[in-house]
Amino acid sequence: MGYRVVVVGATGNVGREMLNILAERQFPVDELAALASRRSLGTEVSFGDKTLTTQDLATFDFTGWDMALFAVGSAATKDFAPKAAAAGCVVIDNSSLYRYDPDIPLIVPECNPQAIHGYAKKNIIANPNCSTAQMVVALKPLHDRAKIKRVVVSTYQSVSGAGKDGMDELWDQTKAVYNPTSERPPKTFQKQIAFNVIPHIDTFMEDGSTKEEWKMVAETKKIVDTAIKVTATCVRVPVFVGHSEAVNIEFEEFLDEDEARDILRESPGIMVIDKREPGGYVTPVECVGDFATFISRVRQDSTIENGLNLWCVSDNLRKGAALNAVQIAELLGREVLKKG
């Protein structure tokens, strides 16, 4: 006996990826409903070898469904997630709406699976930000060994984090560079993204940081340890899929780079590729379509006491969004619902 599963926002990048991953991982689905807004109503989406026609989110009855994976913006989530939860359907939400609610667990299954039992307060579970998800997968096993004091992270985030419009803008602007008669001014991004980098993701806050940077701080504290100090600089780069991060970690006690590498190799969800030779590291192009978070360039930082540097790369549409949501669904089924 399997689950009755709803994917909300099934026509978007993340929603389609959720459908792909549910099929790839052979999640025990008895019935699946693909929902979309009225403007996308009737669009066909793939689920394994099946083709599904999207239904109307606005009129859908969540009664009798086990779980709903939400891949829509915060506004639509605010309207429909509470309705699904009230109908007894557990919501796994990919938006930022519920991540900072103390009554709603924020989960990366490799890091804090025990938090799953907190879902019952509101029948909602939050999925973290894409840049946070891949980083905490690497931080947690190292924190368990040597206790992290401080993290300094600079991100190199792909345009797919801004959705299909972001990917289209990079494609169109890149073509326009070689065709001067075809000018493509910025729309999705604040400045030209082709052949450029933009140190601005989400809105600016009073202290000069952006909301994306604040998310990494707040979410790392909620998922791993409230005592960890985090500072982030988040940058959009002209890469279609795959986020990269340069992470500097300060520990309370010494952790040798070789031991750190061994710990990461044995940790779930991580692939260490770290050869000190040309090409002995992973780049975004190579991580696309993979479930793993890749770690390279592990080395001591001699400028601080008990410091390490590492390079972290992951497919942001997978571990940063859809894969983590499906892993939460698997954890929910395994630990709580126990039907599949």
Tab-separated table of C-alpha atoms in Angstrom:
chain	number	residue	atom	x	y	z
A	1	MET	CA	0.000	0.000	0.000
A	2	GLY	CA	1.475	3.327	-1.084
A	3	TYR	CA	0.739	7.002	-0.686
A	4	ARG	CA	-1.606	9.455	-2.331
A	5	VAL	CA	0.707	12.317	-3.271
A	6	VAL	CA	0.053	15.816	-4.600
A	7	VAL	CA	2.671	17.926	-6.400
A	8	VAL	CA	1.679	21.603	-6.348
A	9	GLY	CA	3.320	23.738	-9.033
A	10	ALA	CA	3.928	20.709	-11.251
A	11	THR	CA	4.685	22.726	-14.393
A	12	GLY	CA	7.584	24.724	-12.910
A	13	ASN	CA	11.265	23.759	-12.870
A	14	VAL	CA	11.173	22.425	-9.303
A	15	GLY	CA	7.752	20.789	-9.648
A	16	ARG	CA	8.833	18.848	-12.734
A	17	GLU	CA	12.018	17.824	-10.924
A	18	MET	CA	9.934	16.582	-7.988
A	19	LEU	CA	7.961	14.354	-10.357
A	20	ASN	CA	11.183	13.043	-11.917
A	21	ILE	CA	12.751	12.261	-8.546
A	22	LEU	CA	9.633	10.598	-7.124
A	23	ALA	CA	9.753	8.275	-10.135
A	24	GLU	CA	13.545	7.765	-10.082
A	25	ARG	CA	13.607	6.854	-6.397
A	26	GLN	CA	10.534	4.635	-6.799
A	27	PHE	CA	8.636	6.432	-4.069
A	28	PRO	CA	5.635	4.250	-3.146
A	29	VAL	CA	2.866	6.210	-4.899
A	30	ASP	CA	-0.635	4.782	-5.216
A	31	GLU	CA	-2.044	7.910	-6.803
A	32	LEU	CA	-0.484	11.208	-7.844
A	33	ALA	CA	-2.162	14.537	-8.605
A	34	ALA	CA	-0.277	17.271	-10.465
A	35	LEU	CA	-1.637	20.728	-9.670
A	36	ALA	CA	-1.023	24.061	-11.340
A	37	SER	CA	-2.494	27.545	-11.526
A	38	ARG	CA	-5.342	28.211	-13.930
A	39	ARG	CA	-3.036	29.678	-16.574
A	40	SER	CA	-1.188	26.314	-16.765
A	41	LEU	CA	-4.308	24.198	-16.405
A	42	GLY	CA	-4.375	21.161	-18.676
A	43	THR	CA	-0.609	21.176	-19.272
A	44	GLU	CA	0.790	17.651	-19.511
A	45	VAL	CA	3.697	16.610	-17.256
A	46	SER	CA	5.650	13.361	-17.025
A	47	PHE	CA	5.767	11.036	-14.047
A	48	GLY	CA	7.952	8.058	-14.912
A	49	ASP	CA	6.372	6.409	-17.934
A	50	LYS	CA	3.033	8.125	-17.268
A	51	THR	CA	1.708	11.415	-18.581
A	52	LEU	CA	-0.421	13.453	-16.186
A	53	THR	CA	-2.714	16.374	-16.951
A	54	THR	CA	-2.518	19.193	-14.440
A	55	GLN	CA	-5.541	19.969	-12.282
A	56	ASP	CA	-6.650	23.300	-10.840
A	57	LEU	CA	-5.016	24.137	-7.518
A	58	ALA	CA	-7.782	26.622	-6.700
A	59	THR	CA	-10.544	23.993	-6.663
A	60	PHE	CA	-8.616	20.881	-5.577
A	61	ASP	CA	-9.848	18.977	-2.505
A	62	PHE	CA	-6.886	17.729	-0.410
A	63	THR	CA	-9.089	15.489	1.750
A	64	GLY	CA	-7.849	11.890	1.722
A	65	TRP	CA	-4.411	12.723	0.304
A	66	ASP	CA	-1.371	11.807	2.408
A	67	MET	CA	1.158	14.482	1.486
A	68	ALA	CA	1.541	17.489	-0.784
A	69	LEU	CA	4.861	18.723	-2.127
A	70	PHE	CA	4.507	22.476	-2.710
A	71	ALA	CA	6.724	24.105	-5.370
A	72	VAL	CA	5.003	27.471	-5.732
A	73	GLY	CA	5.744	30.948	-4.396
A	74	SER	CA	5.003	32.146	-0.884
A	75	ALA	CA	1.772	33.934	-1.881
A	76	ALA	CA	0.115	30.815	-3.315
A	77	THR	CA	1.528	28.704	-0.493
A	78	LYS	CA	-0.003	31.061	2.067
A	79	ASP	CA	-3.414	30.581	0.432
A	80	PHE	CA	-3.389	26.823	-0.125
A	81	ALA	CA	-0.941	25.127	2.262
A	82	PRO	CA	-3.126	25.735	5.359
A	83	LYS	CA	-6.137	24.318	3.468
A	84	ALA	CA	-4.206	21.164	2.600
A	85	ALA	CA	-2.905	20.838	6.167
A	86	ALA	CA	-6.391	21.334	7.631
A	87	ALA	CA	-7.682	18.571	5.349
A	88	GLY	CA	-5.178	16.136	6.903
A	89	CYS	CA	-2.651	16.266	4.066
A	90	VAL	CA	0.926	16.850	5.291
A	91	VAL	CA	2.512	19.784	3.422
A	92	ILE	CA	6.194	19.754	2.454
A	93	ASP	CA	6.805	23.337	1.397
A	94	ASN	CA	9.649	24.537	-0.811
A	95	SER	CA	8.924	28.271	-0.422
A	96	SER	CA	10.453	30.490	2.275
A	97	LEU	CA	7.082	31.124	3.948
A	98	TYR	CA	7.303	28.698	6.878
A	99	ARG	CA	11.052	28.164	7.319
A	100	TYR	CA	11.393	30.478	10.318
A	101	ASP	CA	8.187	29.486	12.125
A	102	PRO	CA	9.265	27.870	15.432
A	103	ASP	CA	6.308	25.468	15.246
A	104	ILE	CA	7.287	24.151	11.796
A	105	PRO	CA	10.323	21.874	11.370
A	106	LEU	CA	12.955	22.899	8.802
A	107	ILE	CA	14.546	19.676	7.637
A	108	VAL	CA	17.546	18.366	5.745
A	109	PRO	CA	17.231	14.604	6.348
A	110	GLU	CA	20.995	14.011	6.528
A	111	CYS	CA	21.284	16.647	9.279
A	112	ASN	CA	18.221	16.728	11.545
A	113	PRO	CA	15.886	13.788	10.750
A	114	GLN	CA	14.650	13.763	14.355
A	115	ALA	CA	12.872	17.072	13.687
A	116	ILE	CA	10.301	15.256	11.502
A	117	HIS	CA	8.140	14.537	14.544
A	118	GLY	CA	7.482	18.245	14.983
A	119	TYR	CA	5.332	18.279	11.829
A	120	ALA	CA	2.152	17.506	13.766
A	121	LYS	CA	1.829	20.987	15.291
A	122	LYS	CA	0.699	22.489	11.977
A	123	ASN	CA	0.849	19.516	9.564
A	124	ILE	CA	3.534	21.436	7.615
A	125	ILE	CA	7.258	20.785	7.049
A	126	ALA	CA	9.593	23.374	5.522
A	127	ASN	CA	12.295	22.752	2.922
A	128	PRO	CA	15.376	25.018	3.304
A	129	ASN	CA	16.840	27.462	0.833
A	130	CYS	CA	18.875	25.848	-1.955
A	131	SER	CA	22.170	27.437	-0.917
A	132	THR	CA	21.682	26.404	2.716
A	133	ALA	CA	20.724	22.790	1.976
A	134	GLN	CA	23.958	21.784	0.299
A	135	MET	CA	26.133	23.611	2.836
A	136	VAL	CA	24.604	22.070	5.959
A	137	VAL	CA	24.972	18.560	4.512
A	138	ALA	CA	28.729	19.202	4.666
A	139	LEU	CA	28.747	21.150	7.938
A	140	LYS	CA	26.766	18.728	10.122
A	141	PRO	CA	29.174	15.747	10.192
A	142	LEU	CA	32.129	18.084	10.754
A	143	HIS	CA	30.223	19.882	13.535
A	144	ASP	CA	29.500	16.547	15.225
A	145	ARG	CA	33.238	15.865	15.350
A	146	ALA	CA	34.842	19.224	16.192
A	147	LYS	CA	32.022	21.754	16.890
A	148	ILE	CA	31.846	24.678	14.485
A	149	LYS	CA	32.205	28.209	15.869
A	150	ARG	CA	31.953	30.285	12.705
A	151	VAL	CA	31.287	29.898	8.979
A	152	VAL	CA	32.177	32.384	6.230
A	153	VAL	CA	30.581	31.423	2.913
A	154	SER	CA	30.612	32.975	-0.549
A	155	THR	CA	28.137	31.485	-3.009
A	156	TYR	CA	28.203	31.248	-6.791
A	157	GLN	CA	24.527	30.611	-7.558
A	158	SER	CA	23.115	29.534	-10.898
A	159	VAL	CA	20.322	31.345	-12.710
A	160	SER	CA	17.916	28.398	-12.343
A	161	GLY	CA	17.528	29.581	-8.758
A	162	ALA	CA	15.470	32.400	-10.278
A	163	GLY	CA	13.321	29.949	-12.253
A	164	LYS	CA	12.706	29.558	-15.965
A	165	ASP	CA	12.775	33.334	-16.506
A	166	GLY	CA	16.295	33.494	-15.132
A	167	MET	CA	17.485	30.693	-17.390
A	168	ASP	CA	15.843	32.304	-20.421
A	169	GLU	CA	17.447	35.653	-19.624
A	170	LEU	CA	20.947	34.166	-19.498
A	171	TRP	CA	20.344	32.305	-22.773
A	172	ASP	CA	18.917	35.355	-24.574
A	173	GLN	CA	21.590	37.745	-23.305
A	174	THR	CA	24.390	35.344	-24.220
A	175	LYS	CA	23.088	35.126	-27.791
A	176	ALA	CA	22.659	38.907	-27.902
A	177	VAL	CA	26.335	39.474	-27.051
A	178	TYR	CA	27.200	37.887	-30.401
A	179	ASN	CA	24.394	39.665	-32.221
A	180	PRO	CA	24.606	43.407	-31.406
A	181	THR	CA	21.279	44.109	-33.133
A	182	SER	CA	19.469	41.924	-30.599
A	183	GLU	CA	19.703	43.797	-27.310
A	184	ARG	CA	18.320	42.026	-24.213
A	185	PRO	CA	18.176	44.396	-21.223
A	186	PRO	CA	17.903	42.901	-17.713
A	187	LYS	CA	14.424	41.960	-16.491
A	188	THR	CA	14.740	39.063	-14.063
A	189	PHE	CA	18.121	40.225	-12.755
A	190	GLN	CA	19.223	43.700	-11.718
A	191	LYS	CA	22.104	43.849	-14.201
A	192	GLN	CA	23.293	41.880	-17.232
A	193	ILE	CA	23.912	38.285	-16.165
A	194	ALA	CA	25.632	37.029	-19.341
A	195	PHE	CA	29.437	37.183	-18.917
A	196	ASN	CA	28.923	38.892	-15.555
A	197	VAL	CA	28.402	38.196	-11.850
A	198	ILE	CA	25.858	39.980	-9.649
A	199	PRO	CA	26.400	40.239	-5.853
A	200	HIS	CA	22.691	40.620	-5.198
A	201	ILE	CA	20.110	37.842	-4.663
A	202	ASP	CA	16.684	38.695	-3.208
A	203	THR	CA	15.944	42.025	-1.506
A	204	PHE	CA	18.307	44.223	0.509
A	205	MET	CA	17.863	44.417	4.281
A	206	GLU	CA	18.594	47.295	6.676
A	207	ASP	CA	22.053	46.015	7.642
A	208	GLY	CA	23.182	45.871	4.002
A	209	SER	CA	22.892	42.110	3.640
A	210	THR	CA	20.420	40.556	1.221
A	211	LYS	CA	17.516	38.298	2.161
A	212	GLU	CA	19.331	35.343	0.554
A	213	GLU	CA	22.324	35.921	2.828
A	214	TRP	CA	20.064	36.256	5.868
A	215	LYS	CA	18.348	32.972	4.948
A	216	MET	CA	21.665	31.118	5.008
A	217	VAL	CA	22.416	32.482	8.476
A	218	ALA	CA	18.996	31.812	10.014
A	219	GLU	CA	18.498	28.396	8.422
A	220	THR	CA	21.950	27.057	9.316
A	221	LYS	CA	21.289	27.986	12.934
A	222	LYS	CA	17.867	26.297	12.917
A	223	ILE	CA	19.051	23.108	11.201
A	224	VAL	CA	22.523	22.557	12.703
A	225	ASP	CA	23.141	24.642	15.839
A	226	THR	CA	21.913	28.046	17.037
A	227	ALA	CA	25.391	28.807	18.418
A	228	ILE	CA	27.116	28.770	15.018
A	229	LYS	CA	28.014	32.217	13.686
A	230	VAL	CA	27.470	32.537	9.940
A	231	THR	CA	28.268	35.322	7.488
A	232	ALA	CA	27.417	34.983	3.802
A	233	THR	CA	27.899	36.792	0.507
A	234	CYS	CA	25.552	35.455	-2.163
A	235	VAL	CA	26.378	36.005	-5.828
A	236	ARG	CA	24.481	35.149	-9.027
A	237	VAL	CA	26.733	33.755	-11.766
A	238	PRO	CA	26.137	32.909	-15.460
A	239	VAL	CA	25.650	29.164	-14.900
A	240	PHE	CA	22.367	27.484	-15.841
A	241	VAL	CA	22.152	24.817	-13.098
A	242	GLY	CA	24.297	24.059	-10.060
A	243	HIS	CA	25.227	26.201	-7.073
A	244	SER	CA	28.829	26.435	-5.838
A	245	GLU	CA	30.100	27.649	-2.478
A	246	ALA	CA	33.490	28.521	-1.035
A	247	VAL	CA	33.164	27.708	2.670
A	248	ASN	CA	35.560	28.735	5.431
A	249	ILE	CA	34.970	26.986	8.769
A	250	GLU	CA	36.398	27.755	12.207
A	251	PHE	CA	36.122	24.963	14.777
A	252	GLU	CA	36.407	24.931	18.560
A	253	GLU	CA	39.103	22.255	18.327
A	254	PHE	CA	41.627	21.221	15.718
A	255	LEU	CA	40.380	19.077	12.812
A	256	ASP	CA	42.958	17.752	10.402
A	257	GLU	CA	42.101	18.095	6.692
A	258	ASP	CA	42.663	14.365	6.115
A	259	GLU	CA	40.294	13.429	8.915
A	260	ALA	CA	37.756	15.963	7.639
A	261	ARG	CA	37.961	14.406	4.184
A	262	ASP	CA	37.424	10.927	5.657
A	263	ILE	CA	34.435	12.114	7.712
A	264	LEU	CA	32.836	13.670	4.641
A	265	ARG	CA	33.455	10.546	2.521
A	266	GLU	CA	31.531	8.471	5.058
A	267	SER	CA	28.667	10.935	5.436
A	268	PRO	CA	25.303	10.441	3.690
A	269	GLY	CA	24.560	12.522	0.611
A	270	ILE	CA	28.188	13.579	0.058
A	271	MET	CA	30.686	12.695	-2.659
A	272	VAL	CA	34.276	13.787	-2.081
A	273	ILE	CA	36.324	14.420	-5.215
A	274	ASP	CA	39.494	16.113	-4.069
A	275	LYS	CA	42.684	15.506	-6.013
A	276	ARG	CA	45.373	18.159	-5.915
A	277	GLU	CA	45.868	18.230	-9.633
A	278	PRO	CA	44.299	20.061	-12.593
A	279	GLY	CA	40.660	18.996	-12.847
A	280	GLY	CA	40.703	17.144	-9.535
A	281	TYR	CA	37.587	18.938	-8.270
A	282	VAL	CA	33.920	19.231	-9.231
A	283	THR	CA	32.289	22.131	-11.080
A	284	PRO	CA	28.566	22.919	-11.530
A	285	VAL	CA	28.379	21.426	-15.032
A	286	GLU	CA	29.419	18.034	-13.650
A	287	CYS	CA	26.903	17.958	-10.795
A	288	VAL	CA	23.763	18.501	-12.895
A	289	GLY	CA	21.291	15.637	-12.549
A	290	ASP	CA	23.127	14.075	-9.608
A	291	PHE	CA	21.710	13.513	-6.136
A	292	ALA	CA	25.006	14.121	-4.291
A	293	THR	CA	26.526	17.210	-2.764
A	294	PHE	CA	30.123	17.281	-4.009
A	295	ILE	CA	33.032	18.409	-1.849
A	296	SER	CA	36.464	19.397	-3.197
A	297	ARG	CA	39.482	21.559	-2.241
A	298	VAL	CA	39.505	20.537	1.457
A	299	ARG	CA	42.479	22.240	3.114
A	300	GLN	CA	43.651	23.807	6.367
A	301	ASP	CA	43.282	27.537	6.854
A	302	SER	CA	46.474	28.598	8.611
A	303	THR	CA	45.276	32.195	9.087
A	304	ILE	CA	42.922	31.243	11.929
A	305	GLU	CA	43.062	28.735	14.752
A	306	ASN	CA	41.337	25.456	13.869
A	307	GLY	CA	40.273	26.481	10.365
A	308	LEU	CA	39.349	24.588	7.203
A	309	ASN	CA	38.373	25.636	3.683
A	310	LEU	CA	36.281	23.597	1.271
A	311	TRP	CA	34.485	23.881	-2.071
A	312	CYS	CA	30.875	22.652	-2.206
A	313	VAL	CA	28.839	22.052	-5.402
A	314	SER	CA	25.337	20.683	-5.899
A	315	ASP	CA	22.449	20.632	-8.374
A	316	ASN	CA	20.233	23.319	-6.834
A	317	LEU	CA	17.078	21.968	-8.475
A	318	ARG	CA	17.745	18.602	-6.839
A	319	LYS	CA	19.361	18.717	-3.376
A	320	GLY	CA	18.592	22.409	-3.137
A	321	ALA	CA	14.887	21.867	-3.757
A	322	ALA	CA	13.144	18.834	-5.245
A	323	LEU	CA	15.400	16.057	-3.947
A	324	ASN	CA	15.359	17.354	-0.387
A	325	ALA	CA	11.550	17.590	-0.512
A	326	VAL	CA	11.285	13.975	-1.695
A	327	GLN	CA	13.772	12.876	0.974
A	328	ILE	CA	11.548	14.575	3.570
A	329	ALA	CA	8.571	12.677	2.117
A	330	GLU	CA	10.539	9.420	2.420
A	331	LEU	CA	11.466	10.255	6.022
A	332	LEU	CA	7.856	11.156	6.844
A	333	GLY	CA	6.668	7.859	5.410
A	334	ARG	CA	9.357	5.819	7.134
A	335	GLU	CA	9.143	7.436	10.581
A	336	VAL	CA	5.531	8.588	10.877
A	337	LEU	CA	2.957	7.498	8.292
A	338	LYS	CA	4.425	4.012	7.670
A	339	LYS	CA	2.286	3.003	4.716
A	340	GLY	CA	4.782	2.459	1.882
